[in-house]
Tab-separated table of C-alpha atoms in Angstrom:
chain	number	residue	atom	x	y	z
A	13	GLY	CA	17.596	7.894	-0.093
A	14	ALA	CA	16.956	4.511	-1.368
A	15	GLY	CA	13.543	4.245	-0.131
A	16	VAL	CA	10.836	5.415	2.624
A	17	SER	CA	12.249	5.655	5.422
A	18	GLN	CA	9.644	6.144	8.650
A	19	SER	CA	10.547	6.882	12.717
A	20	PRO	CA	10.232	6.009	15.033
A	21	SER	CA	9.493	2.641	14.377
A	22	ASN	CA	7.816	1.943	17.221
A	23	LYS	CA	5.696	4.323	19.679
A	24	VAL	CA	4.038	3.830	22.476
A	25	THR	CA	2.523	6.061	24.342
A	26	GLU	CA	-0.566	6.864	27.069
A	27	LYS	CA	-3.392	8.130	26.372
A	28	GLY	CA	-3.839	11.471	26.728
A	29	LYS	CA	-0.797	12.404	25.310
A	30	ASP	CA	0.356	13.527	21.957
A	31	VAL	CA	2.095	11.799	19.153
A	32	GLU	CA	4.757	12.797	16.340
A	33	LEU	CA	5.341	9.979	13.467
A	34	ARG	CA	7.988	11.128	10.472
A	35	CYS	CA	8.239	10.106	7.328
A	36	ASP	CA	11.123	10.197	5.049
A	37	PRO	CA	10.120	9.831	1.533
A	38	ILE	CA	12.281	8.635	-1.484
A	39	SER	CA	14.552	11.392	-2.788
A	40	GLY	CA	12.797	13.469	-5.621
A	41	HIS	CA	9.454	12.285	-4.871
A	42	THR	CA	6.387	15.213	-4.879
A	43	ALA	CA	3.753	13.238	-4.245
A	44	LEU	CA	3.526	11.939	-0.004
A	45	TYR	CA	0.811	9.627	1.515
A	46	TRP	CA	-0.139	8.600	4.613
A	47	TYR	CA	-2.457	4.970	5.706
A	48	ARG	CA	-2.984	3.406	8.784
A	49	GLN	CA	-3.583	-0.340	9.447
A	50	SER	CA	-5.064	-1.446	12.122
A	51	LEU	CA	-4.585	-5.416	13.265
A	52	GLY	CA	-5.690	-7.239	10.853
A	53	GLN	CA	-7.429	-4.598	8.845
A	54	GLY	CA	-6.327	-3.523	5.693
A	55	LEU	CA	-5.256	0.030	4.774
A	56	GLU	CA	-7.049	3.226	5.363
A	57	PHE	CA	-6.051	6.306	3.847
A	58	LEU	CA	-5.119	8.830	5.386
A	59	ILE	CA	-3.732	11.851	3.443
A	60	TYR	CA	-2.073	12.947	0.197
A	61	PHE	CA	0.568	15.918	-0.391
A	62	GLN	CA	1.194	17.509	-3.476
A	63	GLY	CA	4.488	19.227	-3.025
A	64	ASN	CA	3.644	20.961	0.465
A	65	SER	CA	0.383	21.141	0.186
A	66	ALA	CA	-2.622	18.200	0.582
A	67	PRO	CA	-5.042	18.835	-1.554
A	68	ASP	CA	-6.880	15.279	0.113
A	69	LYS	CA	-7.412	15.062	3.291
A	70	SER	CA	-10.168	13.780	3.503
A	71	GLY	CA	-9.336	10.254	5.327
A	72	LEU	CA	-8.310	11.970	8.663
A	73	PRO	CA	-10.356	10.001	11.350
A	74	SER	CA	-10.598	12.844	13.370
A	75	ASP	CA	-9.981	16.678	14.186
A	76	ARG	CA	-6.861	15.261	16.162
A	77	PHE	CA	-4.859	14.322	13.284
A	78	SER	CA	-3.144	16.576	11.297
A	79	ALA	CA	0.068	16.474	9.179
A	80	GLU	CA	2.111	18.814	7.395
A	81	ARG	CA	4.976	18.570	4.665
A	82	THR	CA	7.948	21.194	4.730
A	83	GLY	CA	10.106	21.868	2.080
A	84	GLY	CA	8.334	19.361	-0.026
A	85	SER	CA	10.302	16.102	1.652
A	86	VAL	CA	10.440	14.997	4.931
A	87	SER	CA	6.462	15.445	6.852
A	88	THR	CA	5.290	14.599	10.018
A	89	LEU	CA	1.859	13.334	11.041
A	90	THR	CA	0.839	14.426	14.313
A	91	ILE	CA	-2.437	12.802	16.299
A	92	GLN	CA	-3.110	15.052	19.607
A	93	ARG	CA	-4.792	13.845	22.521
A	94	THR	CA	-4.190	9.996	21.724
A	95	GLN	CA	-6.876	7.300	22.052
A	96	GLN	CA	-6.736	3.436	22.958
A	97	GLU	CA	-8.488	2.787	18.791
A	98	ASP	CA	-5.492	5.321	17.369
A	99	SER	CA	-3.349	1.752	17.953
A	100	ALA	CA	-2.454	0.765	14.276
A	101	VAL	CA	0.422	1.016	12.211
A	102	TYR	CA	1.065	4.296	10.304
A	103	LEU	CA	2.003	4.147	6.981
A	104	CYS	CA	3.738	6.258	4.795
A	105	ALA	CA	4.667	6.029	0.795
A	106	SER	CA	5.684	8.406	-1.914
A	107	SER	CA	5.681	8.498	-5.673
A	108	LEU	CA	7.162	10.258	-8.033
A	109	ALA	CA	3.725	12.059	-9.628
A	110	PRO	CA	0.157	11.455	-7.986
A	111	THR	CA	-2.637	9.123	-9.513
A	112	SER	CA	-1.691	6.838	-11.393
A	113	ASP	CA	2.310	6.328	-10.118
A	114	ILE	CA	3.457	3.426	-8.070
A	115	GLN	CA	3.874	4.418	-4.852
A	116	TYR	CA	6.513	3.002	-2.318
A	117	PHE	CA	6.009	2.641	1.480
A	118	GLY	CA	8.532	2.672	3.802
A	119	ALA	CA	7.539	0.187	7.261
A	120	GLY	CA	5.650	2.345	8.982
A	121	THR	CA	5.705	3.613	13.158
A	122	ARG	CA	3.754	0.714	14.940
A	123	LEU	CA	1.608	3.197	17.349
A	124	SER	CA	0.331	1.407	21.187
A	125	VAL	CA	-1.636	3.360	22.870
A	126	LEU	CA	-2.050	2.227	26.138
B	14	ASP	CA	-11.881	1.899	-9.526
B	15	ALA	CA	-12.935	-1.489	-10.631
B	16	LYS	CA	-13.727	-3.877	-8.453
B	17	THR	CA	-11.267	-6.767	-8.150
B	18	THR	CA	-12.187	-10.208	-7.017
B	19	GLN	CA	-9.489	-12.710	-5.214
B	20	PRO	CA	-9.500	-16.460	-3.677
B	21	PRO	CA	-8.580	-15.049	0.092
B	22	SER	CA	-5.580	-17.920	0.503
B	23	MET	CA	-3.741	-19.663	-1.185
B	24	ASP	CA	-0.594	-22.892	-0.504
B	25	CYS	CA	2.478	-23.139	-3.058
B	26	ALA	CA	5.581	-25.736	-2.170
B	27	GLU	CA	8.409	-23.827	-2.338
B	28	GLY	CA	10.398	-24.217	-5.615
B	29	ARG	CA	6.997	-24.714	-7.415
B	30	ALA	CA	5.318	-21.723	-9.327
B	31	ALA	CA	2.750	-19.554	-7.748
B	32	ASN	CA	-0.380	-18.755	-9.491
B	33	LEU	CA	-2.616	-15.998	-8.148
B	34	PRO	CA	-5.352	-14.871	-10.008
B	35	CYS	CA	-7.758	-11.911	-9.771
B	36	ASN	CA	-10.649	-11.430	-11.265
B	37	HIS	CA	-11.845	-7.557	-12.505
B	38	SER	CA	-14.371	-8.051	-15.180
B	39	THR	CA	-15.986	-4.316	-15.085
B	40	ILE	CA	-12.631	-2.747	-15.747
B	41	SER	CA	-12.422	0.015	-18.150
B	42	GLY	CA	-10.037	0.636	-21.015
B	43	ASN	CA	-7.672	3.168	-19.416
B	44	GLU	CA	-7.424	1.228	-15.888
B	45	TYR	CA	-4.445	-0.127	-14.969
B	46	VAL	CA	-3.421	-3.775	-13.233
B	47	TYR	CA	-1.350	-3.379	-10.614
B	48	TRP	CA	0.153	-5.750	-8.262
B	49	TYR	CA	1.756	-5.333	-4.820
B	50	ARG	CA	2.431	-7.602	-1.756
B	51	GLN	CA	2.593	-7.593	1.963
B	52	ILE	CA	5.229	-9.273	3.732
B	53	HIS	CA	3.962	-9.923	7.614
B	54	SER	CA	5.265	-6.885	9.272
B	55	GLN	CA	6.557	-5.078	6.334
B	56	GLY	CA	5.071	-2.333	4.365
B	57	PRO	CA	3.071	-3.196	1.210
B	58	GLN	CA	5.527	-3.610	-2.062
B	59	TYR	CA	5.226	-2.618	-5.686
B	60	ILE	CA	5.290	-5.645	-7.748
B	61	ILE	CA	4.017	-5.437	-11.559
B	62	HIS	CA	1.754	-3.655	-13.361
B	63	GLY	CA	0.664	-3.900	-16.930
B	64	LEU	CA	-2.609	-2.528	-19.184
B	65	LYS	CA	-3.225	-5.618	-21.740
B	66	ASN	CA	-0.164	-6.788	-22.519
B	67	ASN	CA	1.935	-9.591	-20.123
B	68	GLU	CA	4.924	-7.721	-18.353
B	69	THR	CA	7.208	-9.385	-16.455
B	70	ASN	CA	9.999	-8.056	-14.531
B	71	GLU	CA	12.891	-9.926	-11.883
B	72	MET	CA	10.190	-10.212	-9.569
B	73	ALA	CA	7.358	-12.029	-11.425
B	74	SER	CA	5.224	-12.027	-14.421
B	75	LEU	CA	1.721	-11.135	-15.574
B	76	ILE	CA	-0.955	-12.543	-17.448
B	77	ILE	CA	-3.627	-10.400	-18.379
B	78	THR	CA	-6.686	-11.932	-20.729
B	79	GLU	CA	-7.355	-10.417	-24.252
B	80	ASP	CA	-10.612	-9.537	-22.987
B	81	ARG	CA	-8.876	-7.643	-19.818
B	82	LYS	CA	-11.291	-9.392	-16.814
B	83	SER	CA	-8.883	-10.811	-15.230
B	84	SER	CA	-5.232	-11.160	-14.759
B	85	THR	CA	-3.031	-14.018	-13.165
B	86	LEU	CA	0.505	-13.004	-11.133
B	87	ILE	CA	2.722	-15.377	-11.553
B	88	LEU	CA	5.746	-16.115	-8.848
B	89	PRO	CA	7.762	-18.528	-11.256
B	90	HIS	CA	10.151	-19.836	-7.902
B	91	ALA	CA	8.014	-19.390	-4.739
B	92	THR	CA	10.593	-19.248	-2.127
B	93	LEU	CA	9.445	-18.661	1.704
B	94	ARG	CA	10.192	-15.028	1.357
B	95	ASP	CA	7.314	-14.986	-1.125
B	96	THR	CA	4.957	-16.176	2.150
B	97	ALA	CA	2.652	-12.605	1.519
B	98	VAL	CA	-0.049	-11.138	0.979
B	99	TYR	CA	-0.985	-10.421	-2.335
B	100	TYR	CA	-3.318	-7.454	-3.682
B	101	CYS	CA	-4.775	-6.467	-7.176
B	102	ILE	CA	-5.846	-3.207	-7.590
B	103	VAL	CA	-7.085	-1.831	-11.132
B	104	ARG	CA	-6.689	1.901	-11.096
B	105	ASP	CA	-6.075	5.020	-13.835
B	106	SER	CA	-5.687	8.720	-13.650
B	107	ASN	CA	-9.180	9.177	-12.590
B	108	SER	CA	-8.908	6.824	-9.830
B	109	GLY	CA	-7.626	9.454	-7.021
B	110	TYR	CA	-4.377	9.444	-4.742
B	111	ALA	CA	-5.266	6.256	-2.309
B	112	LEU	CA	-4.380	2.787	-3.337
B	113	ASN	CA	-7.101	0.381	-2.459
B	114	PHE	CA	-5.986	-2.204	-1.482
B	115	GLY	CA	-9.190	-4.903	-0.827
B	116	LYS	CA	-8.575	-7.956	1.050
B	117	GLY	CA	-5.719	-9.472	-1.354
B	118	THR	CA	-4.878	-13.354	-1.539
B	119	SER	CA	-2.815	-14.484	1.647
B	120	LEU	CA	-0.052	-17.164	-0.093
B	121	LEU	CA	1.497	-19.703	2.264
B	122	VAL	CA	4.515	-21.239	0.458
B	123	THR	CA	5.812	-24.344	2.058
B	124	PRO	CA	8.973	-26.495	2.532
């Protein structure tokens, strides 16, 4: 596609429910990244994929968070048993190659946990 | 990554040049200077990057001092749509996968 696409753009859920956030990277980009941004805060790195594997999961805040990437393309970030502190904008980025290459971001998914 | 220092906020009149400074006095020889911006309610957007030469693209110009300890992002004719938080990031191939955005400079372009 022309850019990184994320869905849904907004998600409201109740505390304790599971949510799935989707990211469709730019075609041909092998590297994919998830970040989150809490209100008024900076970006917090969550996880990085190279192809289908995730060599760096260091940023996932708890075992309620997981992510997968299939076919070297679409990625899904899953949050189980959501808590109010999970409320944030979840941003996905992709790049042609990892590390020093330019990252292109989607518009994000705004998650609100009531 | 080398630490960067940016002013927290700046104002610029519409149509004038916006000059956003960044200090990176501990930059190493292999580290590039990247600039991104984040418009309200949008994801960050790549603007430009450079190593030691000045760079220009359709969005902006990047001026890097000869000692590479500081740089300036120039938006030659700022518009209201340029109101955003601008981030200066210094990194190389050993910097890992995550971009460290820091606090950036909040640029307000006024009519």
